[in-house]
Short mmCIF file of C-alpha atoms in Angstrom, two decimals:
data_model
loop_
_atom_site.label_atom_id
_atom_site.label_comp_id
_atom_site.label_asym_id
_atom_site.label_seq_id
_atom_site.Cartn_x
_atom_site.Cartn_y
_atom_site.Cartn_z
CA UNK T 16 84.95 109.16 95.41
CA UNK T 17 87.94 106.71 97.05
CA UNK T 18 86.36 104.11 94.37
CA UNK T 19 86.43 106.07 91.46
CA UNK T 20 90.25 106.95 92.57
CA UNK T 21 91.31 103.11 93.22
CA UNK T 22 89.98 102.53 89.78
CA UNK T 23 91.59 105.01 87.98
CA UNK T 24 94.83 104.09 89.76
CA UNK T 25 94.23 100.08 88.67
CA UNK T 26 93.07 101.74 85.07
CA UNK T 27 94.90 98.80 83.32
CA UNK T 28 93.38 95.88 85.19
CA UNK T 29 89.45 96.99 83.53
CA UNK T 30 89.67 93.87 81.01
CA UNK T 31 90.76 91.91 83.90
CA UNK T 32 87.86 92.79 85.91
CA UNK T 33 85.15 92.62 83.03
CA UNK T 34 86.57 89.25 82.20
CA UNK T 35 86.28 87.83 86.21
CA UNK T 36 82.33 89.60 86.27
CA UNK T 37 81.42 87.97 82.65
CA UNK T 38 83.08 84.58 83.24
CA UNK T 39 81.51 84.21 86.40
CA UNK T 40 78.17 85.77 85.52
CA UNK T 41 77.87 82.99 83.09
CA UNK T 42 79.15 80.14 84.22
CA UNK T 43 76.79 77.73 84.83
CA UNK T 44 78.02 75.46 87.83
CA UNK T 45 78.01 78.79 89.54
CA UNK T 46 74.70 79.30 88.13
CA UNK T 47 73.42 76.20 89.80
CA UNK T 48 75.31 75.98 92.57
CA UNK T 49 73.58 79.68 93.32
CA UNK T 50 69.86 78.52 93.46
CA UNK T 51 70.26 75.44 95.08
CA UNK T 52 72.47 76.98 97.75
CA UNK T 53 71.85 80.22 99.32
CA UNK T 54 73.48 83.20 97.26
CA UNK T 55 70.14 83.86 95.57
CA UNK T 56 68.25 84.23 98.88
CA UNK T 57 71.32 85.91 100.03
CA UNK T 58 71.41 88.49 97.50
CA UNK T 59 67.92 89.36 97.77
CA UNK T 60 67.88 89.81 101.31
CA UNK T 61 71.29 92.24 101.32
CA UNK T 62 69.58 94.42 98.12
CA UNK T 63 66.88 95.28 100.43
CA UNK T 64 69.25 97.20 103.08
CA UNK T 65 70.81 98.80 99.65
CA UNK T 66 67.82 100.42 98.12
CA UNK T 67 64.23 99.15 100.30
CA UNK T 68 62.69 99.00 97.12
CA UNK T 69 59.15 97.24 97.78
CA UNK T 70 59.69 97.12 101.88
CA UNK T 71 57.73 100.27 102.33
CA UNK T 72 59.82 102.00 104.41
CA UNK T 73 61.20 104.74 102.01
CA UNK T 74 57.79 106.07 101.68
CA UNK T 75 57.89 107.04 105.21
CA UNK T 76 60.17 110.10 104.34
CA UNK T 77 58.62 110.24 100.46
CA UNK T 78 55.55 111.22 101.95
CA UNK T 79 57.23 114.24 103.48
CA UNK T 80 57.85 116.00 100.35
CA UNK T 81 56.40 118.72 99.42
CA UNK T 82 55.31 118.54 95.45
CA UNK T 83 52.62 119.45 93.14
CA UNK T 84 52.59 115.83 91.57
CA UNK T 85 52.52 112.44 93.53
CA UNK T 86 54.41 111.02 90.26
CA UNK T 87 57.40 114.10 90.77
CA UNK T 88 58.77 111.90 94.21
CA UNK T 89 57.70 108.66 92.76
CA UNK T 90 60.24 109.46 89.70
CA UNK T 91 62.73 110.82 92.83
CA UNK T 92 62.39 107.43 94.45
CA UNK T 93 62.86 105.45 91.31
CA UNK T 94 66.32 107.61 91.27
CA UNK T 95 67.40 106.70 94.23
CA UNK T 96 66.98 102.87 93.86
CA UNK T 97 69.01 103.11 90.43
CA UNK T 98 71.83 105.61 92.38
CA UNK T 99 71.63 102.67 95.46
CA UNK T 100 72.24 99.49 93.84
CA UNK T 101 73.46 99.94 89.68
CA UNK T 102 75.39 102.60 90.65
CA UNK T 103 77.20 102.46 94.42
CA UNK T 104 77.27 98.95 93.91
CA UNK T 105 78.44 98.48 90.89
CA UNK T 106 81.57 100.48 91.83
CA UNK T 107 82.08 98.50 95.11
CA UNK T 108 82.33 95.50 92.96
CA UNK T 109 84.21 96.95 90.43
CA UNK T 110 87.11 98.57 93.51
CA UNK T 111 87.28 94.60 94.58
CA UNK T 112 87.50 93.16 91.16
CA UNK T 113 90.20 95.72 89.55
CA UNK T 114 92.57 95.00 92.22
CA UNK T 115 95.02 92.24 92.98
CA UNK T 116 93.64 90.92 96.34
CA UNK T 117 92.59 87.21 96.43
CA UNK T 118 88.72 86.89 97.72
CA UNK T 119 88.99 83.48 98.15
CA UNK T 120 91.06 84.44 101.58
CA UNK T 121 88.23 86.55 103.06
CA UNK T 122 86.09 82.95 102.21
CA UNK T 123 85.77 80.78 105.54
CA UNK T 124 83.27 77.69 104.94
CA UNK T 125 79.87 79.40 104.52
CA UNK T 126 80.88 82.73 105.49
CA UNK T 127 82.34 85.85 103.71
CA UNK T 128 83.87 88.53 105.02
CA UNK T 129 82.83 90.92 103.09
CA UNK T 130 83.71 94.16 104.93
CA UNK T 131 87.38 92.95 105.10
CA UNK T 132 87.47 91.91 101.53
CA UNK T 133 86.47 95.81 100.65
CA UNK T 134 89.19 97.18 103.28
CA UNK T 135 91.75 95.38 102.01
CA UNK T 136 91.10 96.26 98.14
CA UNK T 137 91.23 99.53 99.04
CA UNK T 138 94.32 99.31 101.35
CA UNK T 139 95.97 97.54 98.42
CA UNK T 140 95.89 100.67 96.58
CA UNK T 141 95.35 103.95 98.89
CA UNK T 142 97.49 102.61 101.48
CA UNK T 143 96.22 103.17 105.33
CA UNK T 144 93.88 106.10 104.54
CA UNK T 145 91.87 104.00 102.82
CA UNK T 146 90.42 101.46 105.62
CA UNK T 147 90.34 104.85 107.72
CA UNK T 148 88.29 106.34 104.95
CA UNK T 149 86.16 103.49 105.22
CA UNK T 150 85.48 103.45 109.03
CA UNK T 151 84.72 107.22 109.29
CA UNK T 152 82.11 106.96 105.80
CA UNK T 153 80.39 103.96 107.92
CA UNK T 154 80.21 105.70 110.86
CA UNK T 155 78.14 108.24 109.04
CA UNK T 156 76.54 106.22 106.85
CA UNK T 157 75.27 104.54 110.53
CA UNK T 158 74.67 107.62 112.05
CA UNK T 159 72.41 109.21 109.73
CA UNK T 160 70.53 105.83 109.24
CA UNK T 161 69.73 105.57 112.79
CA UNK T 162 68.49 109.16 113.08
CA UNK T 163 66.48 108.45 109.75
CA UNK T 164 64.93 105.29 111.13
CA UNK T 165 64.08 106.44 114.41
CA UNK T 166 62.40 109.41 111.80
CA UNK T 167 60.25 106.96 110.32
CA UNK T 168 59.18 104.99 113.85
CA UNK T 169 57.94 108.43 115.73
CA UNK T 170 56.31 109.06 112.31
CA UNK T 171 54.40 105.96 112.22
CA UNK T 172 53.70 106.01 116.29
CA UNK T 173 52.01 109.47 115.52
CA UNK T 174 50.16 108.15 112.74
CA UNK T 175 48.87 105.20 114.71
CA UNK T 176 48.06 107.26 117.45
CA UNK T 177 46.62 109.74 115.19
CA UNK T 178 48.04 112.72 117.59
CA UNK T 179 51.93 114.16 117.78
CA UNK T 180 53.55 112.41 120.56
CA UNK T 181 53.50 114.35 124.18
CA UNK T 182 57.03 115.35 125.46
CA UNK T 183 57.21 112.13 128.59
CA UNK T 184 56.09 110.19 125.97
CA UNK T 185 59.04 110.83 123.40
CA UNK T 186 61.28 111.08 125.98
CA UNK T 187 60.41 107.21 126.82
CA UNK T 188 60.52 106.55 122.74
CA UNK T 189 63.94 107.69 122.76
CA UNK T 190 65.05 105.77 125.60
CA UNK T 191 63.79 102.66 124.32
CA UNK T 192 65.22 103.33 121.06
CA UNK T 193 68.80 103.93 122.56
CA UNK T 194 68.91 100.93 124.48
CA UNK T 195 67.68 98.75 121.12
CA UNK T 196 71.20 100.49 119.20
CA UNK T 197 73.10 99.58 122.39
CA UNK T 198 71.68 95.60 122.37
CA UNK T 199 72.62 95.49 118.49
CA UNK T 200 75.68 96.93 118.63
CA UNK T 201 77.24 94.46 121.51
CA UNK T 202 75.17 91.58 119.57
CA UNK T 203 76.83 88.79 118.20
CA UNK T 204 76.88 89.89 113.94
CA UNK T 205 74.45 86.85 113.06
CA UNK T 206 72.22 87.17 115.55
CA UNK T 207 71.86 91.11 114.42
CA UNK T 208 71.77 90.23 110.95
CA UNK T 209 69.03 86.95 111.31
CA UNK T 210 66.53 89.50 113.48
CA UNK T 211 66.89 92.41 111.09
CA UNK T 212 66.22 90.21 108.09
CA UNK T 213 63.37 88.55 109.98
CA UNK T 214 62.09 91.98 110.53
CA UNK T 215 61.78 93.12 106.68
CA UNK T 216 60.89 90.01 105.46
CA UNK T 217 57.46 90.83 107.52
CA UNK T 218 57.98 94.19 106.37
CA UNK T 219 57.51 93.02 102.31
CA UNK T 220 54.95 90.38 103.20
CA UNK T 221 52.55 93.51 104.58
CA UNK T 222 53.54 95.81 101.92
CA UNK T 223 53.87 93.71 98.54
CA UNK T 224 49.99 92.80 98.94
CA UNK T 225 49.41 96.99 99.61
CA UNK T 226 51.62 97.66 95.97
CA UNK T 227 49.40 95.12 94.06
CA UNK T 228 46.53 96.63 95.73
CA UNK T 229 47.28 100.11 94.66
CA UNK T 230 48.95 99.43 91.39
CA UNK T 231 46.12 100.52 89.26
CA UNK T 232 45.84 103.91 91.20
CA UNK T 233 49.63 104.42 90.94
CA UNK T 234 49.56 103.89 86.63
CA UNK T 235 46.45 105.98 86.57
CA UNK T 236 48.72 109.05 88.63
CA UNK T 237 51.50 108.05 85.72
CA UNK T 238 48.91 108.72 82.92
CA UNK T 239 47.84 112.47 84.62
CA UNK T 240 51.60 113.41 85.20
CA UNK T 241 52.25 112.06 81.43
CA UNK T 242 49.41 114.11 79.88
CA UNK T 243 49.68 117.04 81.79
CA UNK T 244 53.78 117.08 80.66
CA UNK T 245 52.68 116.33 77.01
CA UNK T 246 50.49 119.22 76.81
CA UNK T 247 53.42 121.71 78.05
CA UNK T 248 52.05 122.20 81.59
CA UNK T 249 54.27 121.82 85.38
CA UNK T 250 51.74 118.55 86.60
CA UNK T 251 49.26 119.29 89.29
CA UNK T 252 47.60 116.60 90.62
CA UNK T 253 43.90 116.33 92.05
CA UNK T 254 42.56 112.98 93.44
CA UNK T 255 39.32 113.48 91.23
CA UNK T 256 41.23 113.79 88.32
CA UNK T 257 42.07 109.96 88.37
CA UNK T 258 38.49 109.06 89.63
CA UNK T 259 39.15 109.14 93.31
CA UNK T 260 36.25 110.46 94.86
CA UNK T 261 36.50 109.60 98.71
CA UNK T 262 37.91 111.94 101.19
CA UNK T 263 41.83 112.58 100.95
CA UNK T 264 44.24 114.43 103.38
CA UNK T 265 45.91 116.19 99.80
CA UNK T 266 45.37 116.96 96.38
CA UNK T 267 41.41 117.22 96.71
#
């Protein structure tokens, strides 16, 4: 909402700000300079904490839903990615771009800092409220994260030990899991950064060869959903359907 306000208020500077994303989109020493440096790498690591697409951690709360079609939360999930990074993105760029503030002063060697670059944008326009803004959204933002990851780890703990976890034992779970948010959060930035992206990377190397592995089961759930919408019915999905005849959990 606070970027759709700073742009509004900057409503004038829009060709200025199409003109800085175009010219730089296409110009080619930047071009080059991106994949032999590190912006490409850098990119790609930084769109994974925006949307998780292909990490296979999403699923962990995907597979909670309750729905008559696997292809209904697929469709939810393909949302979400599209909301994450086109949309929420796109506007953080654009609350940078359509103000005056020089990003070449938030530039220090290799480094960017980002986070200031965004505070000051949007103190350039809202004034104080808006690095206050700011601060209270990320705590949030954090907040919920944390209580959605640690979600997903007691999910997959159960799973692995195929039986809910016993009260002493969750009480440990959450004690380790505190004092991991208390090491990262008096970490030095690059240290927390360098371990987190080390961690997904491993995270897409296990998962990309499961996707590949399961892409022919996944387009053969997209043909059921398609013909069952086609022929004017709310999709229902059985496993046998689609030729899967071993033993599920659901949709038997």
């Amino acid at each position: 909402m606070d970027t759709l306000v700073v742009i509004l208020m900057n409503i004038k500077n829009v060709p200025h700000m199409f003109q800085l994303i175009f010219a730089n989109a296409f110009d080619f020493k930047a071009i080059f300079g991106g994949f032999t440096g590190s912006c490409i790498m850098f990119g790609v690591k930084r769109g994974l904490y925006s949307n998780e697409a292909g990490m296979g951690s999403a699923p962990n709360a995907a597979a909670t839903a309750d729905v008559s079609h696997p292809v209904k939360q697929g469709l939810v999930q393909m949302l979400s990615v599209f909301i994450d990074t086109l949309l929420i993105c796109s506007t953080t760029a654009f609350l940078c771009l359509i103000t005056d503030v020089d990003p070449q002063k938030y530039i220090a060697g290799d480094t960017a800092n980002a986070a200031g670059y965004v505070q000051a944008a949007i103190h350039s326009t809202l004034g104080n409220f808006g690095p206050i803004f700011i601060a209270i959204s990320m705590f949030f933002f954090a907040f919920t994260t944390l209580i959605g990851n640690y979600s997903y780890c007691e999910g997959c703990l159960a799973f692995v030990l195929k039986r809910n976890l016993k009260r002493q034992e969750a009480l440990v779970f959450r004690c380790i899991a505190i004092v991991l948010i208390y090491v990262g959060a008096v970490s030095q930035a690059d240290l927390v950064w360098n371990m987190a992206d080390m961690a997904q990377g491993f995270m897409v190397i296990t998962n990309m060869p499961v996707i590949l592995f399961l892409g022919g089961t996944a387009v053969r759930c997209l043909n059921d959903y398609r013909k069952q919408k086609h022929a004017g019915l709310d999709p229902h999905f059985i496993a046998s359907d689609i030729g899967i005849h071993d033993e599920t959990d659901f949709w038997k």
